[in-house]
XYZ file of C-alpha atoms in Angstrom:
327
model
C -7.338 1.817 -27.833
C -4.508 2.561 -30.253
C -4.341 0.433 -33.333
C -2.248 -2.600 -32.953
C 0.640 -2.495 -35.604
C 1.735 -5.906 -37.183
C 4.092 -8.104 -35.306
C 6.730 -7.791 -37.996
C 6.755 -3.811 -37.685
C 9.513 -3.909 -35.201
C 12.630 -1.765 -35.737
C 16.159 -2.656 -34.863
C 16.951 -1.785 -31.324
C 13.401 -0.613 -30.413
C 12.312 -1.153 -26.724
C 9.448 -3.326 -26.038
C 7.386 -3.976 -22.866
C 5.728 -7.466 -23.055
C 2.048 -7.302 -22.179
C 1.486 -11.001 -21.788
C -1.362 -11.685 -19.365
C -2.099 -7.971 -19.083
C -5.177 -6.163 -20.668
C -3.748 -3.456 -22.827
C -6.877 -1.474 -22.431
C -6.356 -1.219 -18.845
C -2.880 0.229 -19.362
C -4.024 2.644 -22.247
C -7.133 3.781 -20.465
C -10.533 4.983 -21.748
C -9.988 6.570 -25.198
C -6.251 5.960 -24.795
C -6.198 8.812 -22.083
C -3.275 7.377 -20.160
C -0.986 6.702 -23.042
C -1.632 10.149 -24.530
C -0.650 11.835 -21.375
C 2.483 9.677 -21.228
C 3.320 10.571 -24.863
C 2.752 14.216 -24.315
C 4.845 14.335 -21.377
C 7.813 12.414 -22.917
C 7.318 13.813 -26.473
C 6.998 10.252 -27.371
C 4.978 7.941 -29.664
C 3.999 4.484 -28.332
C 2.359 1.585 -30.174
C 1.143 -1.942 -29.673
C 3.145 -4.520 -31.759
C 2.756 -8.260 -31.413
C 1.270 -7.876 -28.192
C 4.125 -5.705 -26.776
C 4.076 -1.902 -25.896
C 6.753 -0.352 -28.104
C 8.535 2.965 -27.862
C 8.397 4.121 -31.497
C 10.035 7.413 -30.723
C 11.040 9.655 -27.914
C 12.606 13.123 -27.726
C 12.884 12.737 -23.973
C 15.048 10.608 -21.748
C 14.236 7.069 -22.904
C 15.341 5.673 -19.588
C 12.780 7.565 -17.694
C 10.080 6.545 -20.068
C 10.941 2.867 -19.948
C 10.841 2.907 -16.127
C 7.694 4.759 -16.069
C 6.001 2.185 -18.403
C 7.290 -0.689 -16.329
C 5.878 0.957 -13.159
C 2.494 1.509 -14.722
C 2.478 -2.147 -16.075
C 3.191 -3.274 -12.620
C 0.337 -1.338 -11.157
C -2.077 -2.893 -13.675
C -0.866 -6.350 -12.905
C -1.376 -5.716 -9.235
C -4.701 -3.889 -9.316
C -6.163 -5.108 -12.510
C -6.724 -1.516 -13.690
C -5.026 1.821 -13.778
C -6.439 5.261 -12.693
C -5.361 8.612 -13.969
C -4.055 9.411 -10.680
C -1.608 6.531 -10.934
C -0.354 7.975 -14.187
C 0.065 11.453 -12.670
C 2.095 9.937 -9.715
C 4.336 8.098 -12.091
C 4.903 11.098 -14.268
C 5.553 13.348 -11.190
C 8.102 10.879 -10.011
C 9.842 10.624 -13.265
C 9.994 14.576 -13.464
C 11.930 14.723 -10.278
C 14.227 11.733 -10.808
C 17.733 11.767 -12.247
C 18.033 10.577 -15.798
C 19.147 7.118 -16.587
C 18.080 3.745 -17.380
C 17.013 2.908 -13.763
C 15.698 6.127 -12.300
C 14.007 3.999 -9.668
C 17.035 3.997 -7.610
C 15.670 6.351 -5.042
C 12.597 4.206 -4.533
C 12.313 0.789 -3.033
C 10.521 -2.228 -4.690
C 8.509 -4.736 -2.603
C 7.989 -7.950 -4.588
C 4.409 -9.422 -4.150
C 3.035 -12.474 -6.159
C 0.885 -10.131 -8.283
C 3.773 -7.839 -9.152
C 6.345 -5.378 -7.740
C 5.138 -2.543 -5.648
C 7.356 0.570 -5.661
C 7.439 3.187 -3.140
C 6.101 6.576 -4.464
C 7.351 8.977 -1.844
C 10.102 9.648 0.619
C 7.963 8.858 3.551
C 6.961 5.500 2.026
C 10.694 4.739 1.437
C 11.492 5.619 5.005
C 8.605 3.357 6.252
C 9.952 0.316 4.196
C 13.606 0.835 5.167
C 12.708 1.355 8.812
C 10.479 -1.692 8.941
C 13.322 -3.710 7.316
C 15.628 -2.725 10.197
C 13.553 -2.845 13.365
C 11.313 -5.442 15.078
C 8.392 -2.997 15.724
C 7.808 0.003 13.346
C 5.126 2.550 14.223
C 3.883 4.495 11.091
C 1.849 7.534 11.789
C 0.280 9.620 9.058
C -2.835 10.836 7.374
C -5.225 8.966 5.284
C -4.033 7.898 1.813
C -0.280 7.667 2.512
C -0.298 3.959 1.689
C 1.070 2.900 5.257
C -1.393 -0.019 5.601
C -0.980 -1.083 2.041
C 2.809 -1.169 2.245
C 2.797 -2.992 5.430
C 0.581 -5.613 3.907
C 2.841 -5.892 0.815
C 5.913 -6.290 3.103
C 4.028 -9.031 5.196
C 3.309 -10.906 1.962
C 6.714 -10.634 0.650
C 8.090 -12.032 3.961
C 5.813 -14.906 3.786
C 6.381 -15.847 0.172
C 10.191 -15.758 0.945
C 9.598 -17.855 3.979
C 11.177 -15.276 6.396
C 7.933 -15.859 8.451
C 5.463 -18.610 8.705
C 2.327 -16.624 8.891
C 0.764 -13.168 8.637
C -1.525 -11.678 11.243
C -3.468 -8.558 10.517
C -5.694 -6.894 13.258
C -7.383 -3.678 14.091
C -9.732 -2.575 16.897
C -13.322 -2.605 15.767
C -14.280 0.435 17.817
C -17.815 0.762 16.212
C -18.387 -2.919 16.392
C -17.757 -2.838 20.113
C -20.326 -0.233 20.625
C -22.891 -1.573 18.257
C -22.317 -5.363 17.852
C -25.629 -6.359 19.398
C -27.460 -4.426 16.758
C -25.729 -6.039 13.807
C -27.179 -9.010 12.133
C -25.326 -12.267 11.978
C -22.886 -14.226 14.029
C -19.684 -12.802 15.351
C -17.675 -13.154 12.206
C -20.455 -11.504 10.156
C -20.602 -8.687 12.690
C -16.921 -7.854 12.590
C -16.008 -8.706 8.983
C -16.999 -5.164 7.762
C -14.364 -3.596 9.972
C -11.661 -6.031 8.648
C -12.816 -5.763 5.038
C -9.959 -3.102 4.127
C -7.262 -5.520 5.421
C -8.769 -8.316 3.062
C -8.818 -5.992 0.110
C -5.214 -5.265 0.501
C -4.348 -8.901 0.751
C -6.327 -9.864 -2.268
C -4.383 -7.023 -4.272
C -1.051 -8.736 -3.302
C -1.828 -12.407 -4.087
C -3.907 -14.524 -6.357
C -7.546 -14.884 -4.935
C -7.529 -18.649 -4.821
C -4.120 -18.770 -3.077
C -5.014 -16.233 -0.613
C -8.412 -17.876 0.090
C -6.568 -21.115 0.749
C -3.942 -19.451 3.035
C -6.928 -17.834 4.977
C -8.587 -21.144 5.430
C -5.243 -22.826 6.635
C -4.858 -19.758 8.992
C -1.527 -19.097 7.530
C -3.042 -15.571 6.925
C -5.117 -14.469 9.787
C -7.337 -11.374 9.958
C -8.970 -10.859 13.257
C -10.146 -8.057 15.702
C -7.665 -6.847 18.170
C -9.425 -8.475 21.069
C -8.630 -11.933 19.630
C -5.006 -11.225 20.327
C -5.339 -11.335 23.991
C -3.379 -14.217 25.689
C -1.492 -15.308 22.518
C 2.286 -15.487 21.640
C 2.746 -14.598 18.088
C 5.862 -16.448 16.888
C 7.318 -16.593 13.233
C 4.929 -13.899 12.045
C 4.542 -10.680 10.487
C 1.996 -8.826 12.388
C 0.173 -5.712 11.630
C -1.987 -3.534 13.757
C -4.110 -1.147 11.615
C -6.082 1.984 12.863
C -3.916 1.896 16.032
C -5.303 5.367 16.878
C -8.378 3.656 18.106
C -6.618 1.442 20.558
C -6.728 2.240 24.449
C -3.349 2.281 26.137
C -4.173 -1.027 27.666
C -4.989 -2.681 24.200
C -1.728 -1.130 22.770
C 0.353 -2.648 25.637
C -1.508 -5.908 25.125
C -0.772 -6.059 21.347
C 2.899 -5.131 21.610
C 3.557 -7.674 24.209
C 2.273 -10.537 21.911
C 5.398 -10.467 19.885
C 7.304 -13.794 20.016
C 10.459 -15.073 18.450
C 11.303 -14.444 14.861
C 8.472 -12.020 14.561
C 8.058 -8.280 13.735
C 5.247 -5.904 13.765
C 4.074 -2.684 11.928
C 1.604 -0.576 13.645
C -0.314 2.151 11.578
C -2.610 4.931 12.585
C -3.848 8.448 11.999
C -3.884 10.487 15.234
C -6.194 13.041 13.386
C -8.999 10.351 13.057
C -9.415 9.006 16.743
C -12.842 7.493 17.174
C -12.541 6.717 21.074
C -14.973 8.234 23.448
C -11.877 9.866 25.040
C -9.490 10.829 22.206
C -6.729 11.727 24.593
C -6.583 8.188 25.856
C -5.310 6.693 22.515
C -2.800 4.070 22.806
C -1.026 5.399 19.756
C -0.661 8.741 21.257
C 0.771 7.290 24.533
C 3.430 5.030 22.844
C 4.850 8.101 21.190
C 6.040 8.979 24.523
C 6.572 5.550 26.148
C 8.576 3.903 23.474
C 10.732 6.653 22.190
C 14.386 5.367 22.557
C 13.629 1.731 22.973
C 15.911 -0.451 20.952
C 14.402 -2.145 17.808
C 11.293 -0.011 18.126
C 11.230 2.883 15.462
C 8.686 5.527 14.319
C 7.937 6.867 10.972
C 5.901 10.088 10.454
C 4.226 10.372 7.201
C 2.908 13.795 5.931
C 0.102 14.980 3.502
C 3.022 15.172 0.901
C 3.111 11.415 1.103
C -0.577 11.109 0.273
C -0.825 8.851 -2.911
C -4.501 7.861 -2.946
C -5.807 10.797 -4.938
C -4.738 14.450 -5.296
C -8.117 15.566 -3.705
C -7.365 13.560 -0.611
C -4.173 15.539 -0.231
C -6.187 18.838 -0.736
C -8.826 17.778 1.810
C -6.226 17.073 4.480
C -4.751 20.432 3.772
C -8.160 22.158 4.036
C -8.840 20.531 7.347
C -5.460 21.622 8.737
C -6.161 25.127 7.739
C -9.542 25.012 9.283
C -8.293 23.501 12.490
C -5.647 26.218 12.624
C -8.231 28.928 12.368
C -10.472 27.294 14.922
C -7.835 27.150 17.657
């Protein structure tokens, strides 16, 4: 990590980013690799002074640099660590954003208890705006576009702001349905592995102790799709994940559970259908059935919206080229 300079080494008018409660090593990266990349991009010099990250000098737009550092600090607060891909994404966004002190004007912030989550692509922006303005939003796109993560963030924000009284996350356990009897443990132990990605997203958005308490109180519920049958979901933010693996009947059952003061986000990837009859996916069907229905909106994300890792985007592109040659 860069040597920390004395607290009294500040200069008049210098910009500081307080790092209280944040591990500077996580922000700087192994061997200062993250900070060196930022300094190189912005022709800047950064230093630690009195527990703050300070811009000592910069020959580039200081507003863009400040916004980039704020964004990356928020990622560390939310995830507990920073990956080089996070830095690359922040720098790419800065390179394509108009100059100014608040270049994040084209992105949207979703405030969660562990820090602000900022949209990173136009597709993610469309998803958040669409979900804010409709009762049911169907987000369809490839792996790594952040559709489920954003949906969970919006749900947590709605709960914290008391716009809803509970969060319900569900997904079809396709493999569990086929192999349930061969798995050890009780029903919960058998289905939990298929719900683990939803738990992971939740624990990224809220302190573990608080989230555990909310789960125990059933304010936050994570359950297989089959558990939704016969229920009316009032005052809730409901998320159906991996919707490409629902049958038409399951999809209809889920969508008709929505009660008063509730909204739903449905996410899925139509290129990864695990059903025995892929053509019978409920997600494929509702693209035709619900087009034009008021308060229901569709958001299509593309490989350009992939934020998980550059390699994921390249893999998706490679499969698209292969499928094109095979047909």
